[in-house]
PDB file of C-alpha atoms in Angstrom:
ATOM      1  CA  MET A 802     118.813  86.978 122.422  1.00 56.00           C
ATOM      2  CA  LEU A 803     119.129  87.003 118.655  1.00 66.00           C
ATOM      3  CA  ASP A 804     122.318  88.006 116.896  1.00 73.00           C
ATOM      4  CA  PHE A 805     122.174  91.734 116.012  1.00 78.00           C
ATOM      5  CA  ARG A 806     122.832  90.833 112.374  1.00 85.00           C
ATOM      6  CA  ILE A 807     119.384  89.219 112.235  1.00 85.00           C
ATOM      7  CA  ALA A 808     117.805  92.650 112.729  1.00 84.00           C
ATOM      8  CA  THR A 809     119.733  93.815 109.687  1.00 88.00           C
ATOM      9  CA  PHE A 810     118.497  90.859 107.657  1.00 89.00           C
ATOM     10  CA  LEU A 811     114.867  91.427 108.674  1.00 88.00           C
ATOM     11  CA  THR A 812     114.998  95.121 107.829  1.00 89.00           C
ATOM     12  CA  LEU A 813     116.572  94.465 104.433  1.00 91.00           C
ATOM     13  CA  TYR A 814     114.057  91.662 103.837  1.00 91.00           C
ATOM     14  CA  HIS A 815     111.183  94.143 104.204  1.00 89.00           C
ATOM     15  CA  GLU A 816     112.808  97.190 102.594  1.00 91.00           C
ATOM     16  CA  MET A 817     114.741  95.439  99.785  1.00 92.00           C
ATOM     17  CA  ASN A 818     117.060  98.440  99.639  1.00 92.00           C
ATOM     18  CA  TYR A 819     120.515  98.671 101.256  1.00 92.00           C
ATOM     19  CA  ARG A 820     120.436 102.468 101.516  1.00 91.00           C
ATOM     20  CA  LYS A 821     117.020 102.566 103.240  1.00 91.00           C
ATOM     21  CA  THR A 822     118.041  99.733 105.543  1.00 91.00           C
ATOM     22  CA  ALA A 823     121.178 101.583 106.596  1.00 89.00           C
ATOM     23  CA  LYS A 824     119.162 104.738 107.297  1.00 89.00           C
ATOM     24  CA  ILE A 825     116.532 102.898 109.370  1.00 89.00           C
ATOM     25  CA  LEU A 826     119.189 101.115 111.453  1.00 85.00           C
ATOM     26  CA  ASN A 827     121.438 104.189 111.696  1.00 85.00           C
ATOM     27  CA  MET A 828     124.266 102.269 110.031  1.00 82.00           C
ATOM     28  CA  THR A 829     126.512 102.756 107.044  1.00 87.00           C
ATOM     29  CA  GLN A 830     125.602 100.950 103.842  1.00 87.00           C
ATOM     30  CA  PRO A 831     128.881  98.941 103.913  1.00 86.00           C
ATOM     31  CA  GLY A 832     127.915  97.915 107.475  1.00 84.00           C
ATOM     32  CA  VAL A 833     124.641  96.468 106.204  1.00 90.00           C
ATOM     33  CA  THR A 834     126.501  94.635 103.453  1.00 91.00           C
ATOM     34  CA  HIS A 835     128.954  93.217 106.003  1.00 89.00           C
ATOM     35  CA  HIS A 836     126.132  91.890 108.212  1.00 89.00           C
ATOM     36  CA  ILE A 837     124.426  90.153 105.303  1.00 91.00           C
ATOM     37  CA  GLN A 838     127.696  88.683 104.035  1.00 91.00           C
ATOM     38  CA  TYR A 839     128.451  87.376 107.528  1.00 87.00           C
ATOM     39  CA  LEU A 840     125.087  85.528 107.637  1.00 89.00           C
ATOM     40  CA  GLU A 841     125.554  84.185 104.123  1.00 90.00           C
ATOM     41  CA  ASN A 842     129.052  82.907 104.928  1.00 90.00           C
ATOM     42  CA  TYR A 843     128.009  81.450 108.285  1.00 88.00           C
ATOM     43  CA  TYR A 844     125.032  79.512 106.878  1.00 89.00           C
ATOM     44  CA  GLY A 845     126.565  78.831 103.479  1.00 91.00           C
ATOM     45  CA  ILE A 846     123.682  80.304 101.509  1.00 91.00           C
ATOM     46  CA  LYS A 847     122.959  83.296  99.293  1.00 93.00           C
ATOM     47  CA  LEU A 848     120.207  85.532 100.714  1.00 92.00           C
ATOM     48  CA  PHE A 849     120.103  88.480  98.311  1.00 92.00           C
ATOM     49  CA  GLU A 850     121.361  89.089  94.804  1.00 91.00           C
ATOM     50  CA  TYR A 851     121.142  91.724  92.106  1.00 90.00           C
ATOM     51  CA  ASN A 852     119.406  91.197  88.786  1.00 86.00           C
ATOM     52  CA  GLY A 853     120.811  94.182  86.935  1.00 85.00           C
ATOM     53  CA  ARG A 854     120.186  97.044  89.363  1.00 84.00           C
ATOM     54  CA  THR A 855     117.241  95.350  91.129  1.00 89.00           C
ATOM     55  CA  LEU A 856     117.809  93.618  94.466  1.00 92.00           C
ATOM     56  CA  SER A 857     115.966  90.309  94.744  1.00 91.00           C
ATOM     57  CA  LYS A 858     115.588  87.433  97.183  1.00 92.00           C
ATOM     58  CA  THR A 859     116.944  83.980  96.466  1.00 91.00           C
ATOM     59  CA  LYS A 860     115.163  80.654  96.935  1.00 88.00           C
ATOM     60  CA  ASN A 861     116.847  80.375 100.346  1.00 90.00           C
ATOM     61  CA  THR A 862     115.647  83.736 101.637  1.00 92.00           C
ATOM     62  CA  GLU A 863     112.101  82.649 102.531  1.00 88.00           C
ATOM     63  CA  ILE A 864     113.375  79.422 104.139  1.00 88.00           C
ATOM     64  CA  PHE A 865     115.796  81.427 106.262  1.00 89.00           C
ATOM     65  CA  LYS A 866     113.036  83.918 107.152  1.00 87.00           C
ATOM     66  CA  ARG A 867     110.680  81.141 108.321  1.00 83.00           C
ATOM     67  CA  HIS A 868     113.359  79.776 110.652  1.00 83.00           C
ATOM     68  CA  ILE A 869     114.052  83.256 112.023  1.00 84.00           C
ATOM     69  CA  ASP A 870     110.325  83.848 112.617  1.00 82.00           C
ATOM     70  CA  SER A 871     110.136  80.578 114.545  1.00 80.00           C
ATOM     71  CA  ILE A 872     113.134  81.499 116.716  1.00 78.00           C
ATOM     72  CA  ILE A 873     111.699  84.965 117.418  1.00 77.00           C
ATOM     73  CA  ALA A 874     108.357  83.429 118.414  1.00 75.00           C
ATOM     74  CA  GLU A 875     110.125  81.074 120.818  1.00 73.00           C
ATOM     75  CA  GLU A 876     112.110  83.898 122.386  1.00 71.00           C
ATOM     76  CA  HIS A 877     108.959  85.997 122.737  1.00 69.00           C
ATOM     77  CA  ALA A 878     107.167  83.088 124.461  1.00 67.00           C
ATOM     78  CA  MET A 879     110.087  82.648 126.866  1.00 66.00           C
ATOM     79  CA  ARG A 880     110.059  86.343 127.837  1.00 64.00           C
ATOM     80  CA  GLN A 881     106.301  86.211 128.278  1.00 63.00           C
ATOM     81  CA  GLU A 882     106.522  83.125 130.479  1.00 63.00           C
ATOM     82  CA  PHE A 883     109.070  84.785 132.758  1.00 58.00           C
ATOM     83  CA  SER A 884     106.928  87.920 133.074  1.00 55.00           C
ATOM     84  CA  GLU A 885     103.688  86.133 133.993  1.00 54.00           C
ATOM     85  CA  LYS A 886     102.903  85.319 137.616  1.00 51.00           C
ATOM     86  CA  GLU A 887      99.905  83.061 137.114  1.00 56.00           C
ATOM     87  CA  GLY A 888      97.128  82.285 134.675  1.00 64.00           C
ATOM     88  CA  LEU A 889      97.284  82.385 130.903  1.00 82.00           C
ATOM     89  CA  PHE A 890      97.631  85.344 128.544  1.00 86.00           C
ATOM     90  CA  PHE A 891      97.496  84.921 124.776  1.00 89.00           C
ATOM     91  CA  ASN A 892      97.911  87.293 121.840  1.00 90.00           C
ATOM     92  CA  ILE A 893      95.586  85.953 119.135  1.00 94.00           C
ATOM     93  CA  GLY A 894      94.579  87.258 115.728  1.00 95.00           C
ATOM     94  CA  ALA A 895      91.466  86.302 113.787  1.00 95.00           C
ATOM     95  CA  THR A 896      89.932  87.367 110.519  1.00 90.00           C
ATOM     96  CA  LYS A 897      86.547  89.024 110.808  1.00 85.00           C
ATOM     97  CA  THR A 898      84.267  86.080 110.064  1.00 84.00           C
ATOM     98  CA  ILE A 899      86.105  83.916 112.563  1.00 90.00           C
ATOM     99  CA  GLY A 900      86.606  86.572 115.233  1.00 90.00           C
ATOM    100  CA  GLU A 901      83.036  87.861 115.154  1.00 85.00           C
ATOM    101  CA  PHE A 902      81.057  84.677 114.472  1.00 84.00           C
ATOM    102  CA  VAL A 903      83.121  81.520 115.135  1.00 88.00           C
ATOM    103  CA  LEU A 904      85.466  82.030 118.104  1.00 90.00           C
ATOM    104  CA  ILE A 905      82.939  83.561 120.514  1.00 88.00           C
ATOM    105  CA  PRO A 906      82.009  80.286 122.354  1.00 89.00           C
ATOM    106  CA  ALA A 907      85.668  79.329 122.885  1.00 90.00           C
ATOM    107  CA  LEU A 908      86.511  82.891 123.937  1.00 91.00           C
ATOM    108  CA  ARG A 909      83.733  82.974 126.546  1.00 90.00           C
ATOM    109  CA  LYS A 910      84.802  79.628 127.956  1.00 91.00           C
ATOM    110  CA  PHE A 911      88.473  80.659 128.131  1.00 90.00           C
ATOM    111  CA  LEU A 912      87.684  83.943 129.884  1.00 90.00           C
ATOM    112  CA  SER A 913      85.351  82.269 132.389  1.00 90.00           C
ATOM    113  CA  ASN A 914      88.572  81.501 134.291  1.00 88.00           C
ATOM    114  CA  GLU A 915      89.361  84.797 136.035  1.00 86.00           C
ATOM    115  CA  SER A 916      93.120  84.150 135.878  1.00 87.00           C
ATOM    116  CA  HIS A 917      93.016  84.062 132.071  1.00 88.00           C
ATOM    117  CA  SER A 918      93.337  87.087 129.809  1.00 89.00           C
ATOM    118  CA  ILE A 919      93.600  87.658 126.094  1.00 91.00           C
ATOM    119  CA  ASN A 920      94.467  90.241 123.477  1.00 92.00           C
ATOM    120  CA  LEU A 921      92.332  89.441 120.427  1.00 94.00           C
ATOM    121  CA  ILE A 922      93.038  91.362 117.229  1.00 94.00           C
ATOM    122  CA  ILE A 923      90.365  91.136 114.515  1.00 92.00           C
ATOM    123  CA  ASP A 924      91.608  92.281 111.117  1.00 90.00           C
ATOM    124  CA  ASN A 925      92.118  91.094 107.568  1.00 87.00           C
ATOM    125  CA  THR A 926      94.416  88.230 106.629  1.00 87.00           C
ATOM    126  CA  GLU A 927      97.228  90.371 105.246  1.00 86.00           C
ATOM    127  CA  THR A 928      97.497  92.556 108.360  1.00 90.00           C
ATOM    128  CA  LEU A 929      97.362  89.592 110.744  1.00 93.00           C
ATOM    129  CA  LEU A 930     100.134  87.718 108.937  1.00 90.00           C
ATOM    130  CA  HIS A 931     102.389  90.790 109.139  1.00 87.00           C
ATOM    131  CA  MET A 932     101.709  90.981 112.884  1.00 88.00           C
ATOM    132  CA  LEU A 933     102.460  87.269 113.196  1.00 87.00           C
ATOM    133  CA  GLU A 934     105.806  87.715 111.444  1.00 82.00           C
ATOM    134  CA  ASP A 935     106.639  90.547 113.848  1.00 79.00           C
ATOM    135  CA  SER A 936     105.936  88.245 116.856  1.00 79.00           C
ATOM    136  CA  ARG A 937     103.065  90.437 118.004  1.00 85.00           C
ATOM    137  CA  LEU A 938     100.684  87.450 117.882  1.00 90.00           C
ATOM    138  CA  ASP A 939     101.059  83.897 119.212  1.00 89.00           C
ATOM    139  CA  PHE A 940      98.900  82.463 116.439  1.00 93.00           C
ATOM    140  CA  VAL A 941      96.191  83.606 114.053  1.00 95.00           C
ATOM    141  CA  VAL A 942      93.048  81.976 112.723  1.00 95.00           C
ATOM    142  CA  VAL A 943      92.399  82.975 109.124  1.00 92.00           C
ATOM    143  CA  GLU A 944      89.814  82.183 106.491  1.00 85.00           C
ATOM    144  CA  GLY A 945      90.443  81.516 102.842  1.00 75.00           C
ATOM    145  CA  ILE A 946      93.663  81.818 100.881  1.00 80.00           C
ATOM    146  CA  PHE A 947      97.152  82.570 102.190  1.00 85.00           C
ATOM    147  CA  ASP A 948     100.666  81.539 101.145  1.00 84.00           C
ATOM    148  CA  LYS A 949     101.062  78.128 102.755  1.00 86.00           C
ATOM    149  CA  MET A 950     104.703  77.958 101.674  1.00 83.00           C
ATOM    150  CA  ASN A 951     105.639  80.797 104.036  1.00 81.00           C
ATOM    151  CA  TYR A 952     103.893  79.711 107.252  1.00 85.00           C
ATOM    152  CA  LYS A 953     103.219  76.718 109.426  1.00 87.00           C
ATOM    153  CA  TYR A 954      99.507  75.963 109.651  1.00 92.00           C
ATOM    154  CA  LYS A 955      96.898  73.489 110.825  1.00 92.00           C
ATOM    155  CA  LEU A 956      93.322  73.060 109.619  1.00 93.00           C
ATOM    156  CA  PHE A 957      90.713  74.293 112.112  1.00 93.00           C
ATOM    157  CA  LYS A 958      87.547  73.537 110.150  1.00 91.00           C
ATOM    158  CA  LYS A 959      85.913  73.874 106.746  1.00 90.00           C
ATOM    159  CA  GLU A 960      82.868  76.022 106.025  1.00 89.00           C
ATOM    160  CA  ASN A 961      80.601  76.469 103.022  1.00 89.00           C
ATOM    161  CA  PHE A 962      81.130  79.771 101.198  1.00 91.00           C
ATOM    162  CA  MET A 963      77.748  80.824  99.880  1.00 92.00           C
ATOM    163  CA  GLY A 964      75.742  83.568  98.293  1.00 95.00           C
ATOM    164  CA  VAL A 965      73.875  85.667 100.854  1.00 95.00           C
ATOM    165  CA  CYS A 966      70.813  87.830 100.194  1.00 94.00           C
ATOM    166  CA  ALA A 967      67.695  89.107 101.937  1.00 94.00           C
ATOM    167  CA  LYS A 968      64.937  86.569 102.589  1.00 93.00           C
ATOM    168  CA  ASN A 969      62.642  88.446 100.206  1.00 93.00           C
ATOM    169  CA  HIS A 970      65.264  88.581  97.418  1.00 95.00           C
ATOM    170  CA  PRO A 971      64.452  86.555  94.247  1.00 95.00           C
ATOM    171  CA  PHE A 972      67.643  84.482  94.808  1.00 96.00           C
ATOM    172  CA  SER A 973      66.596  83.342  98.310  1.00 94.00           C
ATOM    173  CA  GLY A 974      66.977  79.575  98.737  1.00 94.00           C
ATOM    174  CA  LYS A 975      67.610  78.975  95.022  1.00 95.00           C
ATOM    175  CA  THR A 976      70.417  77.859  92.735  1.00 96.00           C
ATOM    176  CA  ILE A 977      71.240  80.711  90.343  1.00 95.00           C
ATOM    177  CA  PRO A 978      73.025  80.659  86.940  1.00 95.00           C
ATOM    178  CA  LEU A 979      76.379  82.430  87.055  1.00 94.00           C
ATOM    179  CA  ASP A 980      75.315  85.073  84.525  1.00 94.00           C
ATOM    180  CA  GLU A 981      72.423  86.132  86.754  1.00 95.00           C
ATOM    181  CA  ILE A 982      74.561  87.134  89.742  1.00 96.00           C
ATOM    182  CA  PHE A 983      76.501  89.603  87.583  1.00 96.00           C
ATOM    183  CA  LYS A 984      73.309  91.651  87.163  1.00 95.00           C
ATOM    184  CA  GLU A 985      73.292  92.382  90.904  1.00 95.00           C
ATOM    185  CA  THR A 986      74.965  94.896  93.182  1.00 96.00           C
ATOM    186  CA  LEU A 987      77.690  93.032  95.074  1.00 96.00           C
ATOM    187  CA  VAL A 988      78.764  94.141  98.548  1.00 96.00           C
ATOM    188  CA  ILE A 989      82.135  92.637  99.458  1.00 93.00           C
ATOM    189  CA  ARG A 990      84.923  93.002 101.976  1.00 88.00           C
ATOM    190  CA  GLU A 991      87.968  95.222 101.470  1.00 87.00           C
ATOM    191  CA  GLN A 992      91.155  94.322  99.592  1.00 85.00           C
ATOM    192  CA  GLY A 993      93.339  91.992 101.675  1.00 77.00           C
ATOM    193  CA  SER A 994      90.450  90.093 103.266  1.00 80.00           C
ATOM    194  CA  GLY A 995      90.269  86.319 102.951  1.00 77.00           C
ATOM    195  CA  THR A 996      86.628  86.269 101.851  1.00 83.00           C
ATOM    196  CA  ARG A 997      87.215  88.749  99.034  1.00 89.00           C
ATOM    197  CA  ARG A 998      90.255  86.815  97.809  1.00 87.00           C
ATOM    198  CA  LEU A 999      88.276  83.564  97.824  1.00 88.00           C
ATOM    199  CA  LEU A1000      85.452  85.057  95.751  1.00 92.00           C
ATOM    200  CA  GLU A1001      87.864  86.745  93.334  1.00 92.00           C
ATOM    201  CA  GLN A1002      89.615  83.410  92.784  1.00 91.00           C
ATOM    202  CA  ALA A1003      86.324  81.572  92.183  1.00 92.00           C
ATOM    203  CA  ILE A1004      85.195  84.208  89.679  1.00 94.00           C
ATOM    204  CA  ALA A1005      88.606  84.203  87.954  1.00 94.00           C
ATOM    205  CA  ASP A1006      88.514  80.393  87.645  1.00 93.00           C
ATOM    206  CA  ARG A1007      85.401  80.848  85.538  1.00 93.00           C
ATOM    207  CA  GLY A1008      86.979  83.447  83.267  1.00 94.00           C
ATOM    208  CA  PHE A1009      85.618  86.659  84.787  1.00 94.00           C
ATOM    209  CA  THR A1010      86.659  89.493  87.082  1.00 93.00           C
ATOM    210  CA  MET A1011      84.766  91.450  89.722  1.00 92.00           C
ATOM    211  CA  ALA A1012      84.225  94.200  87.153  1.00 93.00           C
ATOM    212  CA  ARG A1013      81.609  91.944  85.547  1.00 95.00           C
ATOM    213  CA  PHE A1014      79.145  92.756  88.344  1.00 95.00           C
ATOM    214  CA  GLN A1015      76.713  95.613  87.753  1.00 93.00           C
ATOM    215  CA  ARG A1016      78.151  97.406  90.801  1.00 94.00           C
ATOM    216  CA  VAL A1017      80.684  96.476  93.490  1.00 95.00           C
ATOM    217  CA  ILE A1018      80.628  98.105  96.928  1.00 95.00           C
ATOM    218  CA  SER A1019      83.549  97.506  99.302  1.00 95.00           C
ATOM    219  CA  ILE A1020      82.855  97.656 103.070  1.00 93.00           C
ATOM    220  CA  SER A1021      85.060  96.314 105.871  1.00 86.00           C
ATOM    221  CA  ASN A1022      82.329  95.892 108.506  1.00 85.00           C
ATOM    222  CA  PHE A1023      80.061  92.835 108.438  1.00 84.00           C
ATOM    223  CA  SER A1024      77.239  94.536 110.347  1.00 85.00           C
ATOM    224  CA  VAL A1025      77.071  97.259 107.714  1.00 91.00           C
ATOM    225  CA  ILE A1026      77.272  94.694 104.901  1.00 91.00           C
ATOM    226  CA  THR A1027      74.412  92.612 106.288  1.00 89.00           C
ATOM    227  CA  ASP A1028      72.290  95.724 106.866  1.00 90.00           C
ATOM    228  CA  ILE A1029      72.707  96.737 103.226  1.00 93.00           C
ATOM    229  CA  ILE A1030      71.887  93.187 102.132  1.00 93.00           C
ATOM    230  CA  VAL A1031      68.695  93.076 104.220  1.00 90.00           C
ATOM    231  CA  HIS A1032      67.433  96.546 103.307  1.00 89.00           C
ATOM    232  CA  GLY A1033      69.123  97.426 100.034  1.00 84.00           C
ATOM    233  CA  GLY A1034      68.479  94.435  97.803  1.00 88.00           C
ATOM    234  CA  ALA A1035      72.172  93.721  97.177  1.00 95.00           C
ATOM    235  CA  ILE A1036      73.973  90.371  97.505  1.00 96.00           C
ATOM    236  CA  THR A1037      77.214  89.230  99.052  1.00 95.00           C
ATOM    237  CA  PHE A1038      79.233  86.044  99.419  1.00 94.00           C
ATOM    238  CA  ALA A1039      80.267  84.869 102.846  1.00 89.00           C
ATOM    239  CA  TYR A1040      80.727  81.853 105.085  1.00 87.00           C
ATOM    240  CA  GLU A1041      77.567  80.167 106.289  1.00 83.00           C
ATOM    241  CA  PRO A1042      77.853  81.290 109.970  1.00 80.00           C
ATOM    242  CA  ILE A1043      77.300  84.901 108.857  1.00 78.00           C
ATOM    243  CA  ALA A1044      74.064  84.044 107.082  1.00 76.00           C
ATOM    244  CA  LEU A1045      72.770  82.286 110.208  1.00 76.00           C
ATOM    245  CA  HIS A1046      73.379  85.164 112.628  1.00 76.00           C
ATOM    246  CA  ARG A1047      70.570  87.451 111.399  1.00 77.00           C
ATOM    247  CA  ASP A1048      66.924  86.599 110.790  1.00 83.00           C
ATOM    248  CA  GLY A1049      66.546  88.704 107.653  1.00 88.00           C
ATOM    249  CA  LEU A1050      69.242  86.855 105.692  1.00 92.00           C
ATOM    250  CA  ALA A1051      68.995  83.862 103.368  1.00 92.00           C
ATOM    251  CA  THR A1052      71.471  81.908 101.259  1.00 93.00           C
ATOM    252  CA  PHE A1053      71.639  80.940  97.619  1.00 95.00           C
ATOM    253  CA  GLU A1054      73.960  78.826  95.482  1.00 94.00           C
ATOM    254  CA  VAL A1055      75.505  79.502  92.095  1.00 95.00           C
ATOM    255  CA  GLU A1056      75.459  76.782  89.435  1.00 94.00           C
ATOM    256  CA  ASP A1057      78.835  75.000  89.150  1.00 89.00           C
ATOM    257  CA  MET A1058      80.373  77.268  91.803  1.00 91.00           C
ATOM    258  CA  GLN A1059      80.216  75.300  95.028  1.00 88.00           C
ATOM    259  CA  ILE A1060      82.954  76.689  97.285  1.00 88.00           C
ATOM    260  CA  THR A1061      84.268  75.335 100.555  1.00 88.00           C
ATOM    261  CA  GLY A1062      86.698  77.545 102.414  1.00 86.00           C
ATOM    262  CA  GLU A1063      89.242  76.606 105.031  1.00 89.00           C
ATOM    263  CA  PHE A1064      89.684  78.127 108.469  1.00 92.00           C
ATOM    264  CA  ASN A1065      93.319  77.558 109.451  1.00 94.00           C
ATOM    265  CA  PHE A1066      95.480  78.153 112.497  1.00 95.00           C
ATOM    266  CA  VAL A1067      98.637  79.879 111.247  1.00 94.00           C
ATOM    267  CA  TYR A1068     101.828  80.339 113.275  1.00 90.00           C
ATOM    268  CA  CYS A1069     105.604  80.564 113.129  1.00 81.00           C
ATOM    269  CA  ASN A1070     106.661  78.104 115.836  1.00 77.00           C
ATOM    270  CA  ALA A1071     104.615  74.898 115.890  1.00 80.00           C
ATOM    271  CA  SER A1072     105.683  73.607 119.315  1.00 77.00           C
ATOM    272  CA  ILE A1073     104.670  76.841 121.044  1.00 79.00           C
ATOM    273  CA  ALA A1074     101.574  77.739 119.042  1.00 85.00           C
ATOM    274  CA  GLU A1075      99.951  74.306 118.999  1.00 87.00           C
ATOM    275  CA  GLU A1076     100.169  74.060 122.791  1.00 87.00           C
ATOM    276  CA  LYS A1077      98.577  77.513 123.147  1.00 88.00           C
ATOM    277  CA  ILE A1078      95.837  76.566 120.663  1.00 91.00           C
ATOM    278  CA  ARG A1079      95.093  73.464 122.713  1.00 90.00           C
ATOM    279  CA  MET A1080      94.936  75.453 125.955  1.00 88.00           C
ATOM    280  CA  PHE A1081      92.725  78.146 124.426  1.00 89.00           C
ATOM    281  CA  PHE A1082      90.127  75.631 123.264  1.00 85.00           C
ATOM    282  CA  GLU A1083      90.343  73.259 126.238  1.00 77.00           C
ATOM    283  CA  GLU A1084      90.940  75.449 129.293  1.00 58.00           C
TER     284      GLU A1084
END
């Protein structure tokens, strides 16, 4: 059981306001201050400080938070182990490309054992990492960019990140100059998704923004995106497994913009998560 002062730290970490933290925890503001000072004195570090009237985190705050996340994950695993009679039950998160197109074979194999069960959450990277920090997930599998300083992670695989269009589109199977893609309607995932962030970074590295495209349509569902691509003449950028799952799709490349994206396992407690990852893929 974690020290009750840790709950105060975590609330202040997210709220970054002593008054709001006190209200959420039904405490006095001096009580919140006392809890934080106790942790700072006990560990010999500074966790929060004021720059003028703005509360900010110190360089030690994220380090402390990562250790707390790991301890919470271990405690959650212990409670789960005591509550289970037999079989395996995992809470797993996956971004949409991975959850809908990559994990299916492993998921089928795992669930072929009738004593095994799973709670699989498919969402964008930002949402999954918040759930991971809250110990609602054992591990997540995410595509693209995330803050590797704040999490423990392990490479799952690498995939080509390519242009995707209809088979009858003029780009189909070709290598296209960068200027030409900006004349197209781009259909892309919502803000917070790994694929969108990867494309935005690639475009930014070449001195442009998404506003350079003739039109940008944001849709969170891959089935809808691919339908628009096949029937509407638009383009998108996605990992290669998506382009292979539907007959009407084709790929194209952009000159001097070859992108390889990472699929990573991300977790808070390595000893617990890596064992569960092994069991999920081997059981």
